Coordinates of C-alpha atoms and ligand atoms in Angstrom, one line a residue:
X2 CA 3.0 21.1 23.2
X3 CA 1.4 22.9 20.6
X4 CA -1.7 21.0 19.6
X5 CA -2.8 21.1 15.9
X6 CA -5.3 24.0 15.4
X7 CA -6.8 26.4 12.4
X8 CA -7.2 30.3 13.1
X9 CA -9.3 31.9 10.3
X10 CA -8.1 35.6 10.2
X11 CA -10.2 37.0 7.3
X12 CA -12.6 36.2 4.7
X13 CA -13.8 38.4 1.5
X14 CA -16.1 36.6 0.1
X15 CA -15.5 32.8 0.1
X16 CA -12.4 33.5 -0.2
X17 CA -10.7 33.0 3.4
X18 CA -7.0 33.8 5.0
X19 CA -5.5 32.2 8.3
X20 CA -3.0 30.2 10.0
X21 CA -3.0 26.6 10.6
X22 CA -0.9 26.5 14.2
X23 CA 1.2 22.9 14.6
X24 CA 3.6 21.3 16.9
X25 CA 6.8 22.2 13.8
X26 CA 5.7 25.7 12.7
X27 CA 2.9 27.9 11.3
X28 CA 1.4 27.6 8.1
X29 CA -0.1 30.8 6.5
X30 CA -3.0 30.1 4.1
X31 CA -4.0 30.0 1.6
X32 CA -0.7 27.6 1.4
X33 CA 0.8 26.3 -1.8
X34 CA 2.6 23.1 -0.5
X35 CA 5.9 22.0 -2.5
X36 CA 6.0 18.6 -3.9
X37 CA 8.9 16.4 -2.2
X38 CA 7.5 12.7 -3.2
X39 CA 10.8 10.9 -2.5
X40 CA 12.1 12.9 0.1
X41 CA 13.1 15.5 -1.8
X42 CA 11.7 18.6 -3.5
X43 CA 13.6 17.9 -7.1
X44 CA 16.4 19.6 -7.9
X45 CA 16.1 22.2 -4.2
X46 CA 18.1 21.8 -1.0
X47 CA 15.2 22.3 2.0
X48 CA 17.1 25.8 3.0
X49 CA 16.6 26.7 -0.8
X50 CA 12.7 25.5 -0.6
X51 CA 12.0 27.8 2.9
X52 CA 13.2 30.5 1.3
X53 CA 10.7 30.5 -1.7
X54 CA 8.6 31.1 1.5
X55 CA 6.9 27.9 2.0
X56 CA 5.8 26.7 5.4
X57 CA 5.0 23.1 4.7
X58 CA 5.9 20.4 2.2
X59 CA 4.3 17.7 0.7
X60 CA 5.8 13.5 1.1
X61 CA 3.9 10.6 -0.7
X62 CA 3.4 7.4 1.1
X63 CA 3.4 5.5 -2.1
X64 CA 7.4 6.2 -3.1
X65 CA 8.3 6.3 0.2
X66 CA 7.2 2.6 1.3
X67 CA 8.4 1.3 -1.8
X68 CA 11.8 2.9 -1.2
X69 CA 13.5 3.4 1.1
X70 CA 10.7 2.2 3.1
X71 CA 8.6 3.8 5.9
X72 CA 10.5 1.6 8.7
X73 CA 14.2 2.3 7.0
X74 CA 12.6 6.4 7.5
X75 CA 11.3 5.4 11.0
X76 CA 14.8 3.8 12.2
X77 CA 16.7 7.1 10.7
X78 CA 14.5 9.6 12.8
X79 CA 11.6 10.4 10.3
X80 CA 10.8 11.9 7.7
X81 CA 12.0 15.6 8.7
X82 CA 15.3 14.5 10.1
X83 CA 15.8 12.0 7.0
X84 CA 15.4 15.1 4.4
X85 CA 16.0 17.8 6.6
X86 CA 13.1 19.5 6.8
X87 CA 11.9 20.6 10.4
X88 CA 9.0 22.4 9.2
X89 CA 5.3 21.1 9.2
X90 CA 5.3 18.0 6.4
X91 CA 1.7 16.6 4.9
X92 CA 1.8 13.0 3.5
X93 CA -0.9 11.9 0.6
X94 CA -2.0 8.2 1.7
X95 CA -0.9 6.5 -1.2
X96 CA -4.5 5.0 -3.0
X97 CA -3.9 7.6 -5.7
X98 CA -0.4 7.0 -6.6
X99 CA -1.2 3.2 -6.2
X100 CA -3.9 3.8 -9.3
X101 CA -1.3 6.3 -11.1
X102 CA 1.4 4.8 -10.9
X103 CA 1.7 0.7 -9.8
X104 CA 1.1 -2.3 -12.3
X105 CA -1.1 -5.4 -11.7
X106 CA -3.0 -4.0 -8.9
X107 CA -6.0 -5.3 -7.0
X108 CA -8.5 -2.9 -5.3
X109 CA -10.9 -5.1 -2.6
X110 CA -13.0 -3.6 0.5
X111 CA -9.5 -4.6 2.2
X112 CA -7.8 -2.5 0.0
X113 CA -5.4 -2.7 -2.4
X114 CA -2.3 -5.1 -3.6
X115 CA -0.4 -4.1 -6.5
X116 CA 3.4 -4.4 -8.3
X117 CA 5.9 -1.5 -7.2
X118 CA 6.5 0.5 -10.6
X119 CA 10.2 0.2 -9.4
X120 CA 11.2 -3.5 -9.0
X121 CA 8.1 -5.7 -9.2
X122 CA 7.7 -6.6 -5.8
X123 CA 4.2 -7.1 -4.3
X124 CA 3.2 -4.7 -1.8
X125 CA -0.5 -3.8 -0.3
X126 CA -2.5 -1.2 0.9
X127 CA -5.2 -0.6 3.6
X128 CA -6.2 2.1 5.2
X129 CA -4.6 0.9 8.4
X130 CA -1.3 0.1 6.5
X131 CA -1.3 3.8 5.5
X132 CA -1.8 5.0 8.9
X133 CA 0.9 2.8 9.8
X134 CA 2.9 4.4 7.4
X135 CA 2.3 7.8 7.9
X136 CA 3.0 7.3 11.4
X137 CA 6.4 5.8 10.8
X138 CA 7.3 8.7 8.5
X139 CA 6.2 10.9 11.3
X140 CA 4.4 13.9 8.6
X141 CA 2.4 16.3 10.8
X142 CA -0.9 15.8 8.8
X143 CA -1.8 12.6 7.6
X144 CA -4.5 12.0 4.9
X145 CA -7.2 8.9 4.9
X146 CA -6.7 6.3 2.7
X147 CA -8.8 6.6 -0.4
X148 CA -9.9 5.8 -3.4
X149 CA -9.7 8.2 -6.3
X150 CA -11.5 6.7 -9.4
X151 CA -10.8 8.2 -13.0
X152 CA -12.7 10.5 -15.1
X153 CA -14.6 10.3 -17.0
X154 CA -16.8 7.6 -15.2
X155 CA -20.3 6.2 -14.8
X156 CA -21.9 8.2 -11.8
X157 CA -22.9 4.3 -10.0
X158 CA -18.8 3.6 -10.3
X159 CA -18.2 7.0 -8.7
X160 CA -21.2 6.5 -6.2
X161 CA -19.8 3.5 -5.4
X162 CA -16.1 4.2 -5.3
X163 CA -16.8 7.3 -2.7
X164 CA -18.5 4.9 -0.6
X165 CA -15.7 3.1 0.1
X166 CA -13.5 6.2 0.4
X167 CA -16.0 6.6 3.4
X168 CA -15.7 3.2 5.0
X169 CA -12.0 3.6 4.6
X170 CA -12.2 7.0 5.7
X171 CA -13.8 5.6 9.0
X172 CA -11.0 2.5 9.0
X173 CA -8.5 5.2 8.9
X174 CA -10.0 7.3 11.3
X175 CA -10.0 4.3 13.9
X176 CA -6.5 3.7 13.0
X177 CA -4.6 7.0 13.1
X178 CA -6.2 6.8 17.0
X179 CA -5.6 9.5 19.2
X180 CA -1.8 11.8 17.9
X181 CA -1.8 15.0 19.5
X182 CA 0.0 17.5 17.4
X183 CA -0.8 15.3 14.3
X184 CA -3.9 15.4 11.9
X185 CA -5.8 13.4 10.2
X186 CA -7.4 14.9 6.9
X187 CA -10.8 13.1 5.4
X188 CA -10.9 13.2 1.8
X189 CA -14.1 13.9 -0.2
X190 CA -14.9 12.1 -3.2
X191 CA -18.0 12.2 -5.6
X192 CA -16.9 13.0 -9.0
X193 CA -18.7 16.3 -10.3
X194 CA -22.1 14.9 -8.6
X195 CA -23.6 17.7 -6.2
X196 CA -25.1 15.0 -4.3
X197 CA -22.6 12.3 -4.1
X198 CA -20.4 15.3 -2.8
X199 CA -22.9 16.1 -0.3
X200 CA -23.1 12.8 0.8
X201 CA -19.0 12.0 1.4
X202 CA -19.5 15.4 3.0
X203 CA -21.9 14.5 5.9
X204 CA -20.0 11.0 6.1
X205 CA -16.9 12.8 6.8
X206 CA -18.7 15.3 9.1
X207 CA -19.8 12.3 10.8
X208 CA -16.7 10.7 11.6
X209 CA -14.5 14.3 12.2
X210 CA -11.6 15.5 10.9
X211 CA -9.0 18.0 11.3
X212 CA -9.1 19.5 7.8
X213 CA -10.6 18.2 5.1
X214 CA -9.8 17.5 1.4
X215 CA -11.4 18.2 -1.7
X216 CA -10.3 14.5 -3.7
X217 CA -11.7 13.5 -7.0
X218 CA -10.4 16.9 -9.1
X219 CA -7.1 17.0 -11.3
X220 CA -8.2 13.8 -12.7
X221 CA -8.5 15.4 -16.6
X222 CA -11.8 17.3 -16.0
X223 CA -10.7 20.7 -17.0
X224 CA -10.8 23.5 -15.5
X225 CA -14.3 25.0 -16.0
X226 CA -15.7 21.7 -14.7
X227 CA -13.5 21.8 -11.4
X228 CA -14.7 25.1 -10.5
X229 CA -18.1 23.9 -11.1
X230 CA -17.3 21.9 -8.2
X231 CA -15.1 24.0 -6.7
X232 CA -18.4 26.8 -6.6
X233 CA -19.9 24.0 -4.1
X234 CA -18.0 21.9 -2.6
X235 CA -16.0 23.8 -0.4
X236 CA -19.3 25.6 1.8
X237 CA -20.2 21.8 2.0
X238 CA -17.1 21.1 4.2
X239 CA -16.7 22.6 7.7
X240 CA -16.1 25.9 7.7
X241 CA -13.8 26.2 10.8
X242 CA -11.3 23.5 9.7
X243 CA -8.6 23.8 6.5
X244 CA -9.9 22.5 3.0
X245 CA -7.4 21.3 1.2
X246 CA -7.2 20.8 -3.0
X247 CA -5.2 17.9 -4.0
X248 CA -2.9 18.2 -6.8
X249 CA -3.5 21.8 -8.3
X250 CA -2.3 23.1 -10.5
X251 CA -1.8 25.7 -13.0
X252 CA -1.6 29.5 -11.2
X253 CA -4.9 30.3 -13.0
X254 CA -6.5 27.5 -11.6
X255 CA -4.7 28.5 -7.6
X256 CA -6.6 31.7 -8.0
X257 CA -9.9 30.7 -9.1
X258 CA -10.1 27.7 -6.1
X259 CA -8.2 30.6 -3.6
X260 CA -11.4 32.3 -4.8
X261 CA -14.0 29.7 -3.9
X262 CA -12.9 29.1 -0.2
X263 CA -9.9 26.5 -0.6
X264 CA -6.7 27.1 1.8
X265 CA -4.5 24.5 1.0
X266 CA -3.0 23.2 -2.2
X267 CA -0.1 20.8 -3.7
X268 CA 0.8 20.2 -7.4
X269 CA 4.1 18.6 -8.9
X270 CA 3.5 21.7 -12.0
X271 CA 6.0 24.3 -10.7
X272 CA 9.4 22.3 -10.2
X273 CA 7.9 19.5 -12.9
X274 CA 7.8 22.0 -15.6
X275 CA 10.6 23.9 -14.2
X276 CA 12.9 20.8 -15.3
X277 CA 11.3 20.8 -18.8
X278 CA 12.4 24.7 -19.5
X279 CA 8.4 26.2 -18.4
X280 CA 8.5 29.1 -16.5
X281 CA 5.7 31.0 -14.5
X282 CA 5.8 34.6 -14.4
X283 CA 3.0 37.5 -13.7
X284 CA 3.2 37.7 -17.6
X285 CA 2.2 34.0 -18.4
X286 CA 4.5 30.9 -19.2
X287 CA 8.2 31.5 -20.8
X288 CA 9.6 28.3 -22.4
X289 CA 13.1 29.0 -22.1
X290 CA 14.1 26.9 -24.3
X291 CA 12.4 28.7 -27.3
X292 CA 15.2 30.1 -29.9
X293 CA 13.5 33.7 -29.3
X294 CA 15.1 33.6 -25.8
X295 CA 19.1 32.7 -26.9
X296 CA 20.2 36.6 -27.1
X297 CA 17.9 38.0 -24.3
X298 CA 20.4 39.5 -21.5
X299 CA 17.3 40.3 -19.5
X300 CA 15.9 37.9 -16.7
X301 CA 12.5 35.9 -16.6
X302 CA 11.0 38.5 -14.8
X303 CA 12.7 41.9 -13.9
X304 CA 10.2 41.9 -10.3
X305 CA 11.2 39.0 -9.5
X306 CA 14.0 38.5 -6.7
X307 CA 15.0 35.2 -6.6
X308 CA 18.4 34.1 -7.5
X309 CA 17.6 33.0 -11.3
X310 CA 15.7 36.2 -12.1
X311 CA 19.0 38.1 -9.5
X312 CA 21.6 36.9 -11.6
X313 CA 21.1 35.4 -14.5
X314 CA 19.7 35.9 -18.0
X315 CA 17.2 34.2 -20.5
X316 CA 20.4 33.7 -22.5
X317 CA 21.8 31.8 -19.5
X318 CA 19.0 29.8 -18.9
X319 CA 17.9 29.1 -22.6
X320 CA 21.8 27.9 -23.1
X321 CA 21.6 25.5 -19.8
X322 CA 17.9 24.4 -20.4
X323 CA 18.8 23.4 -23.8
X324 CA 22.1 21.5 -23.0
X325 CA 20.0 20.1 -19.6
X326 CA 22.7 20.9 -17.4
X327 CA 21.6 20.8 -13.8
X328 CA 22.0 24.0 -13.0
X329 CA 18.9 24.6 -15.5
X330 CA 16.9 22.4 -13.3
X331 CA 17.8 24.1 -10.2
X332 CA 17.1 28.1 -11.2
X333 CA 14.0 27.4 -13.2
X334 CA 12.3 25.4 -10.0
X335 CA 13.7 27.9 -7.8
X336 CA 11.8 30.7 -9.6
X337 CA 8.4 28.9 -10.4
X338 CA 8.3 28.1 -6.6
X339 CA 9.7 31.6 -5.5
X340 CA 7.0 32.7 -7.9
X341 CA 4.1 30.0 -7.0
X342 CA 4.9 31.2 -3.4
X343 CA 4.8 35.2 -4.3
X344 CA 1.3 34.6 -5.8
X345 CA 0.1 32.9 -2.0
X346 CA 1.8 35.8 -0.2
X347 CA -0.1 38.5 -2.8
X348 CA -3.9 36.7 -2.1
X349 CA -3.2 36.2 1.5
X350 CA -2.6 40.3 1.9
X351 CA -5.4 41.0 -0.3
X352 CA -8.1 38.8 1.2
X353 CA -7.3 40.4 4.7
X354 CA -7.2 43.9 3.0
X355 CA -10.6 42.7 1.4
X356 CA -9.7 43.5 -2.1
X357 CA -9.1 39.9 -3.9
X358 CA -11.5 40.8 -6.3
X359 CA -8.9 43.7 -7.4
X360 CA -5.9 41.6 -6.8
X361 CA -7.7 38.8 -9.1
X362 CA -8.4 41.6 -12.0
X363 CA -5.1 42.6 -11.8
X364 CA -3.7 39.0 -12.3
X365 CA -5.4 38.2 -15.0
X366 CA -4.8 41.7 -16.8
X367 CA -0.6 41.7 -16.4
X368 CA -1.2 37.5 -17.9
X369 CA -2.8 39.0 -20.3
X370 CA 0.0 41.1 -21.8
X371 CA 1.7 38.3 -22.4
X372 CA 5.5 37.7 -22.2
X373 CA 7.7 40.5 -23.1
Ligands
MAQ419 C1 -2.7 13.7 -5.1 C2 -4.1 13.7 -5.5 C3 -4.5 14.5 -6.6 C4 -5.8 14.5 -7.0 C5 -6.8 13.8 -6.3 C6 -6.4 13.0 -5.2 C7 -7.4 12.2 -4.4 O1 -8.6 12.2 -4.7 N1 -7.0 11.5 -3.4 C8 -5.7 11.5 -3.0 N2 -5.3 10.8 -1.9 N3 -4.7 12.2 -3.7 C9 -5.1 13.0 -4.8
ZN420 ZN1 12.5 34.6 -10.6

């Protein structure tokens, strides 16, 4: 049985390229994770999402409790059997979505109780019902139940909010117990406070984790202020295990953490904005839908070889995007992950050529042109 492990193969600079090794697969980082919150990646069958070349997917214990439920899940085989995924899955804990997305909820040191969003029915959180959950889903790397507060906020709120991320964080760690081939990821909190984010650091140190998350970014701060984290924050985390950036983002923003020592990353952006006519190519965004694109025979991107940019046209796409016919949906998140996924592949050969500064100028340059 493969036991969970993390093989750091290069570094140039902070930036850092390896394989995480689990018990359903390899994942090569730096890893862009897809989004599939409700057991599904939107609008991609799971063949479809392996061959953008991603190794590992993201579920959300939030949707997945409320329906069809964790135990429905757990009944059915799990999570990969259920969607048909039998590559490495990670599950976020549900504390964030709870805040997001849920009505009437109640946060305690217990936890939390709040209203689904879908039918109104009470439901709570702890960290030991998330465990719980994670477990029934059976996702290969679990996170710690947190709390996520939002920005802006008072810096006693955020003290206070990341320490009881940290007694959760412990409550979670106690609960998850002893899953070989499974991980359990601690999440740090602490705003854009050098010290609180020390502090949630040594906690989480202190209690030992497999890989460990960067929380508390993606919450509206902007980009310049998350890499004024970002330019800390990772060396505060151990250096042997992943680090893991929830919820980015925007390519620019993939680089710049890639940059400053994160392997791991999720964000909704590329198959969200996919079904809303955005596009991400090595040129910048296309919105397909824009009346400049109705007459264009050539594709998004002529260097890019998945099947939208293969065999069809802006014409196409502008015509489908605009009438919102599925197929729109299905070609434009197939090429923003195809693309999302190109970009991992080109910084993974370029930090273990030790020459990401080169590949970084060269990124920014060809956005820089602009769309054609
Ligand atoms: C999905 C996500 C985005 C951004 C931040 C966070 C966070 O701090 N904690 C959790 N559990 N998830 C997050
Ligand atoms: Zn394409």
């Amino acid at each position: 049985m493969t036991r969970f492990s993390f093989d750091l193969t290069a570094t140039d600079g902070a930036a850092r390229t390896g394989v995480i090794h689990t018990p359903r697969g390899e994942v090569r980082t730096p890893a862009f994770m897809p989004v599939g919150t409700a057991a599904t990646v939107k609008a991609m069958l799971p063949g479809s999402v392996r061959e953008t070349g991603a190794d590992i997917l993201l579920g959300n214990t939030y949707h997945l409790m409320l329906r069809p439920t964790a135990e429905r899940i757990d009944r059915l085989g799990g999570l990969h059997r259920f969607m048909n995924w039998d590559r490495p899955i990670l599950t976020d804990s549900g504390g964030f979505q709870v805040m997001s997305l849920a009505e009437l909820r109640k946060l305690t040191e217990e936890g939390v109780t709040f209203r689904s969003h879908i039918d109104g029915s009470r439901h709570t959180l702890t960290p030991e019902r998330s465990m719980e959950i994670q477990r029934l889903l059976g996702s290969d790397i679990v996170m710690a139940f947190d709390e996520c507060p939002a920005l802006p906020a008072e810096r006693d709120r955020i003290a206070a909010s990341m320490r009881l991320s940290m007694r959760w964080a412990q409550r979670s760690r106690d609960a998850f117990g002893d899953r070989p081939g499974h991980a359990l990821f601690g999440i740090q909190q602490g705003g854009l406070e050098p010290d609180l984010r020390a502090e949630s650091a040594e906690a989480l140190r202190g209690i030992g984790f497999d890989g460990y998350a960067v929380g508390g970014l993606a919450v509206g701060e902007g980009q310049e202020a998350m890499f004024g984290v970002l330019d800390y924050a990772p060396g505060q985390l151990p250096e042997d295990k992943p680090r893991y950036l929830m919820g980015v983002g925007k390519p620019d923003d993939i680089v710049g953490a890639v940059r400053r020592g994160i392997d791991m990353m999720d964000c909704v952006l590329p198959s969200r904005s996919g079904r809303t006519g955005q596009a991400f190519t090595r040129r910048g965004v296309v919105n397909i839908r824009n009346a400049r694109h109705a007459d264009d025979p050539r594709p998004l991107d002529e260097a890019c070889a998945c099947p939208a940019c293969r065999g069809y046209s802006r014409a196409y796409l502008h015509h489908v995007s605009r009438a919102k016919e599925i197929i729109a949906s299905m070609l434009m998140t197939w090429h923003n992950l195809h693309y999302y996924q190109e970009l991992m592949a080109g910084m993974r050969d370029a930090i273990a050529a030790g020459s990401f500064d080169a590949w970084e100028a060269e990124f920014h340059a060809t956005r820089a042109l602009g769309d054609i």
